[in-house]
Short mmCIF file of N, CA and C in Angstrom, two decimals:
data_model
loop_
_atom_site.label_atom_id
_atom_site.label_comp_id
_atom_site.label_asym_id
_atom_site.label_seq_id
_atom_site.Cartn_x
_atom_site.Cartn_y
_atom_site.Cartn_z
N ILE A 806 -28.25 7.22 24.45
CA ILE A 806 -27.51 6.30 23.31
C ILE A 806 -26.03 6.05 23.87
N SER A 807 -25.75 4.54 23.53
CA SER A 807 -24.58 4.09 23.90
C SER A 807 -23.50 4.63 23.12
N ASN A 808 -21.98 4.33 23.79
CA ASN A 808 -21.12 4.87 23.08
C ASN A 808 -20.68 4.27 21.76
N LYS A 809 -20.97 2.82 21.93
CA LYS A 809 -20.95 1.97 20.60
C LYS A 809 -21.82 2.63 19.73
N ALA A 810 -23.09 2.76 19.89
CA ALA A 810 -24.12 2.93 18.82
C ALA A 810 -23.80 4.43 18.36
N ILE A 811 -23.37 5.41 19.43
CA ILE A 811 -23.05 6.77 18.45
C ILE A 811 -21.93 6.74 17.81
N THR A 812 -21.01 6.12 17.95
CA THR A 812 -19.83 5.96 16.97
C THR A 812 -20.16 4.99 15.96
N LYS A 813 -20.83 4.17 15.78
CA LYS A 813 -21.25 3.45 14.91
C LYS A 813 -22.36 4.48 13.99
N LEU A 814 -23.11 5.20 14.61
CA LEU A 814 -23.88 6.22 13.61
C LEU A 814 -23.14 7.14 13.00
N ALA A 815 -22.09 7.48 13.49
CA ALA A 815 -21.00 8.49 13.02
C ALA A 815 -20.05 7.87 11.80
N GLY A 816 -19.95 6.49 12.10
CA GLY A 816 -18.90 5.83 11.17
C GLY A 816 -17.63 6.18 11.64
N LEU A 817 -17.61 6.13 13.19
CA LEU A 817 -16.19 6.14 13.61
C LEU A 817 -15.99 5.00 14.20
N ALA A 818 -16.75 3.94 14.27
CA ALA A 818 -16.47 2.79 14.98
C ALA A 818 -15.61 1.47 13.92
N PRO A 819 -14.59 0.89 14.58
CA PRO A 819 -13.84 -0.08 13.45
C PRO A 819 -14.34 -1.17 13.23
N ILE A 820 -14.81 -1.27 11.88
CA ILE A 820 -15.24 -2.45 11.49
C ILE A 820 -14.26 -3.86 11.22
N ALA A 821 -14.51 -4.95 11.46
CA ALA A 821 -13.56 -5.95 11.60
C ALA A 821 -13.64 -6.41 9.98
N ASN A 822 -12.62 -6.88 9.47
CA ASN A 822 -12.58 -7.51 8.18
C ASN A 822 -11.99 -8.92 8.51
N ASP A 823 -12.38 -9.90 9.30
CA ASP A 823 -12.18 -11.19 9.64
C ASP A 823 -12.82 -12.18 8.76
N SER A 824 -12.38 -13.09 8.50
CA SER A 824 -13.10 -14.47 7.92
C SER A 824 -12.37 -15.83 8.42
N GLY A 825 -12.99 -16.54 9.03
CA GLY A 825 -12.22 -17.87 9.55
C GLY A 825 -11.37 -17.49 10.71
N ARG A 826 -10.00 -18.15 10.48
CA ARG A 826 -9.03 -17.66 11.14
C ARG A 826 -8.29 -16.88 10.93
N ARG A 827 -8.53 -15.99 9.75
CA ARG A 827 -7.79 -14.81 9.36
C ARG A 827 -8.17 -13.83 10.05
N ALA A 828 -7.42 -12.84 10.66
CA ALA A 828 -7.77 -11.68 11.11
C ALA A 828 -7.27 -10.61 10.22
N GLY A 829 -8.45 -9.70 9.58
CA GLY A 829 -7.90 -8.73 8.73
C GLY A 829 -7.82 -7.58 9.49
N ASN A 830 -7.73 -6.52 8.89
CA ASN A 830 -7.75 -4.89 9.07
C ASN A 830 -8.80 -4.35 9.91
N ARG A 831 -8.90 -3.53 10.48
CA ARG A 831 -10.01 -2.88 10.90
C ARG A 831 -10.32 -1.77 10.14
N HIS A 832 -11.63 -1.21 9.70
CA HIS A 832 -11.59 0.02 8.77
C HIS A 832 -12.59 0.79 9.54
N VAL A 833 -12.54 2.14 9.50
CA VAL A 833 -13.59 2.92 9.49
C VAL A 833 -14.31 3.39 8.21
N ARG A 834 -15.73 3.03 8.49
CA ARG A 834 -16.66 3.17 7.10
C ARG A 834 -18.12 3.18 7.60
N GLY A 835 -18.73 3.58 6.70
CA GLY A 835 -20.18 3.81 7.09
C GLY A 835 -20.74 4.68 7.60
N GLY A 836 -21.86 4.61 8.37
CA GLY A 836 -22.36 5.74 9.20
C GLY A 836 -22.60 7.33 8.28
N ARG A 837 -22.63 8.18 8.90
CA ARG A 837 -22.91 9.54 8.39
C ARG A 837 -21.77 10.08 8.21
N ALA A 838 -21.51 10.44 6.89
CA ALA A 838 -20.26 11.24 6.75
C ALA A 838 -20.12 12.92 6.99
N GLY A 839 -21.30 13.35 7.15
CA GLY A 839 -21.26 14.66 7.38
C GLY A 839 -20.82 14.88 8.76
N PRO A 840 -21.19 14.32 9.81
CA PRO A 840 -20.84 14.49 11.27
C PRO A 840 -19.27 13.80 11.44
N ARG A 841 -19.23 12.59 10.54
CA ARG A 841 -17.58 11.99 10.78
C ARG A 841 -16.90 13.21 10.17
N GLY A 842 -16.92 13.56 9.20
CA GLY A 842 -16.14 14.82 8.57
C GLY A 842 -15.74 16.02 9.83
N ILE A 843 -17.05 16.57 10.13
CA ILE A 843 -16.96 17.62 11.11
C ILE A 843 -16.11 17.08 12.41
N LEU A 844 -16.56 15.90 12.67
CA LEU A 844 -15.59 15.42 13.99
C LEU A 844 -13.92 15.46 13.61
N PHE A 845 -13.72 14.62 12.34
CA PHE A 845 -12.49 14.45 12.10
C PHE A 845 -11.90 15.98 11.82
N VAL A 846 -12.22 16.93 11.54
CA VAL A 846 -11.50 18.36 11.42
C VAL A 846 -11.37 19.02 12.93
N VAL A 847 -12.69 18.73 13.40
CA VAL A 847 -12.43 19.32 15.01
C VAL A 847 -11.47 18.70 15.80
N ALA A 848 -11.31 17.45 16.04
CA ALA A 848 -10.48 16.82 16.51
C ALA A 848 -9.33 17.07 16.18
N ALA A 849 -8.77 17.42 15.10
CA ALA A 849 -7.20 17.72 14.82
C ALA A 849 -6.97 19.07 15.62
N ILE A 850 -8.09 20.02 15.76
CA ILE A 850 -7.80 21.41 16.07
C ILE A 850 -7.84 21.17 17.67
N VAL A 851 -8.93 20.27 18.34
CA VAL A 851 -9.00 20.49 19.63
C VAL A 851 -7.94 19.47 20.21
N ALA A 852 -7.06 18.80 19.48
CA ALA A 852 -5.69 18.03 20.17
C ALA A 852 -4.73 19.16 20.44
N LYS A 853 -4.81 20.19 19.83
CA LYS A 853 -3.79 21.14 19.99
C LYS A 853 -3.71 21.94 21.34
N PHE A 854 -4.99 21.94 21.87
CA PHE A 854 -5.67 22.87 22.70
C PHE A 854 -6.06 22.41 24.30
N ASP A 855 -6.41 20.93 24.17
CA ASP A 855 -7.23 20.25 25.19
C ASP A 855 -6.04 19.32 25.70
N PRO A 856 -5.62 19.72 26.79
CA PRO A 856 -4.52 18.79 27.24
C PRO A 856 -4.53 17.14 27.56
N HIS A 857 -5.51 16.59 27.74
CA HIS A 857 -6.02 15.26 27.84
C HIS A 857 -6.05 14.76 26.52
N LEU A 858 -6.64 15.32 25.34
CA LEU A 858 -6.74 15.00 24.00
C LEU A 858 -5.06 14.96 23.35
N LYS A 859 -4.40 16.11 23.80
CA LYS A 859 -3.29 16.07 23.29
C LYS A 859 -2.19 14.94 23.85
N ALA A 860 -2.27 14.80 25.19
CA ALA A 860 -1.85 13.58 25.52
C ALA A 860 -1.93 12.43 25.01
N PHE A 861 -3.25 12.08 24.89
CA PHE A 861 -3.74 10.95 24.13
C PHE A 861 -3.04 10.83 22.59
N ALA A 862 -3.01 11.95 22.00
CA ALA A 862 -2.59 11.91 20.75
C ALA A 862 -0.98 11.53 20.77
N GLN A 863 -0.43 12.08 21.76
CA GLN A 863 1.07 12.03 21.77
C GLN A 863 1.44 10.43 22.39
N ARG A 864 0.53 9.85 22.99
CA ARG A 864 0.75 8.43 23.47
C ARG A 864 0.75 7.46 22.20
N LEU A 865 -0.68 7.92 21.33
CA LEU A 865 -0.67 7.24 20.31
C LEU A 865 0.79 7.40 19.07
N GLN A 866 1.01 8.66 19.08
CA GLN A 866 2.09 8.83 18.23
C GLN A 866 3.56 8.15 18.56
N GLN A 867 3.68 8.27 20.11
CA GLN A 867 5.05 7.47 20.58
C GLN A 867 4.90 6.03 20.18
N ALA A 868 3.50 5.40 20.15
CA ALA A 868 3.36 3.73 19.86
C ALA A 868 3.69 3.59 18.44
N GLY A 869 3.81 4.61 17.63
CA GLY A 869 4.13 4.40 16.28
C GLY A 869 2.85 4.39 15.22
N LYS A 870 1.99 4.65 15.77
CA LYS A 870 0.59 4.86 14.93
C LYS A 870 0.54 5.89 13.83
N PRO A 871 -0.24 5.62 12.62
CA PRO A 871 -0.19 6.49 11.68
C PRO A 871 -1.07 7.90 12.07
N LYS A 872 -0.80 8.97 11.34
CA LYS A 872 -1.48 10.15 11.51
C LYS A 872 -2.93 9.67 11.65
N MET A 873 -3.31 9.43 10.41
CA MET A 873 -4.77 9.19 10.16
C MET A 873 -5.63 8.39 11.45
N LEU A 874 -4.96 7.51 11.74
CA LEU A 874 -5.42 6.72 12.66
C LEU A 874 -5.45 7.38 14.16
N ILE A 875 -4.35 8.28 14.34
CA ILE A 875 -4.68 9.15 15.40
C ILE A 875 -5.72 10.13 15.54
N ARG A 876 -6.05 10.81 14.24
CA ARG A 876 -6.81 11.70 14.12
C ARG A 876 -8.53 10.95 14.05
N ILE A 877 -8.68 9.64 13.58
CA ILE A 877 -9.72 8.88 13.78
C ILE A 877 -10.02 8.82 15.25
N ALA A 878 -9.11 8.41 15.86
CA ALA A 878 -9.25 7.95 17.26
C ALA A 878 -9.77 9.29 17.95
N LEU A 879 -8.98 10.38 17.77
CA LEU A 879 -9.39 11.42 18.46
C LEU A 879 -10.88 11.59 18.12
N ALA A 880 -11.30 11.69 16.97
CA ALA A 880 -12.51 12.06 16.76
C ALA A 880 -13.67 11.41 17.38
N ARG A 881 -13.32 9.81 17.49
CA ARG A 881 -13.82 9.02 18.15
C ARG A 881 -14.25 9.22 19.64
N LYS A 882 -13.10 9.57 20.32
CA LYS A 882 -13.11 10.07 21.67
C LYS A 882 -13.84 11.51 21.75
N LEU A 883 -13.65 12.49 21.24
CA LEU A 883 -14.57 13.70 21.31
C LEU A 883 -15.82 13.26 21.10
N LEU A 884 -16.26 12.45 20.19
CA LEU A 884 -17.81 11.99 20.16
C LEU A 884 -18.07 11.57 21.36
N VAL A 885 -17.17 10.65 21.94
CA VAL A 885 -17.82 9.93 23.25
C VAL A 885 -18.09 10.99 24.21
N ILE A 886 -16.88 11.97 24.22
CA ILE A 886 -17.02 12.86 25.34
C ILE A 886 -18.47 13.69 25.02
N LEU A 887 -18.87 14.20 23.74
CA LEU A 887 -19.78 14.90 23.57
C LEU A 887 -21.01 14.22 23.86
N ASN A 888 -21.14 12.77 23.57
CA ASN A 888 -22.22 12.02 24.15
C ASN A 888 -22.46 12.07 25.71
N ALA A 889 -21.36 12.17 26.31
CA ALA A 889 -21.32 11.88 27.87
C ALA A 889 -22.04 13.01 28.30
N LYS A 890 -21.51 14.44 27.84
CA LYS A 890 -22.04 15.74 28.11
C LYS A 890 -23.40 15.88 27.77
N ALA A 891 -23.70 15.37 26.65
CA ALA A 891 -25.25 15.47 26.20
C ALA A 891 -26.34 14.69 27.24
N ARG A 892 -25.47 13.26 27.69
CA ARG A 892 -26.34 12.50 28.67
C ARG A 892 -26.33 13.23 29.80
N ASP A 893 -25.63 13.85 30.27
CA ASP A 893 -25.54 14.68 31.56
C ASP A 893 -26.44 15.89 31.89
N ALA A 894 -26.35 16.56 30.47
CA ALA A 894 -27.55 17.41 30.31
C ALA A 894 -28.60 17.23 30.39
N ARG A 895 -29.22 16.01 29.81
CA ARG A 895 -30.39 15.55 29.66
C ARG A 895 -31.10 15.25 31.29
N THR A 896 -29.86 14.73 32.05
CA THR A 896 -30.31 14.28 33.34
C THR A 896 -30.29 15.26 34.42
N GLU A 897 -29.51 16.25 34.16
CA GLU A 897 -29.93 17.69 34.77
C GLU A 897 -31.19 18.30 34.47
N PHE A 898 -31.44 18.26 33.08
CA PHE A 898 -32.70 19.13 32.74
C PHE A 898 -33.74 18.29 33.40
N ALA A 899 -33.94 16.75 33.29
CA ALA A 899 -35.00 16.21 34.11
C ALA A 899 -34.93 16.44 35.48
N ASN A 900 -33.69 16.33 36.06
CA ASN A 900 -34.28 17.09 37.45
C ASN A 900 -34.40 18.25 38.13
N ALA A 901 -34.38 18.84 37.07
CA ALA A 901 -34.87 20.20 37.34
C ALA A 901 -36.33 20.86 37.31
N THR A 902 -36.89 19.81 36.21
CA THR A 902 -38.25 19.88 36.09
C THR A 902 -39.31 19.33 37.09
#
């Protein structure tokens, strides 16, 4: 499954609120609340221990982004990483048989 599709399923894809020439804010909504909530909590914990995600969070913080936006971005990035690991595991399993 593509990264766009999986983030949309989990409700971590930014949804545009645009109309005509007006560019509104992007909001994260929809999708499945359970996985989104779990990823939201796990992302906060993983950001303390994973050096790559910690650096990503610090870059966003230095850019002046709000804390909630940083946590949502971390949750989305974590979901994309997990999706890639699942994809690679399926490929290895298919090659083993």
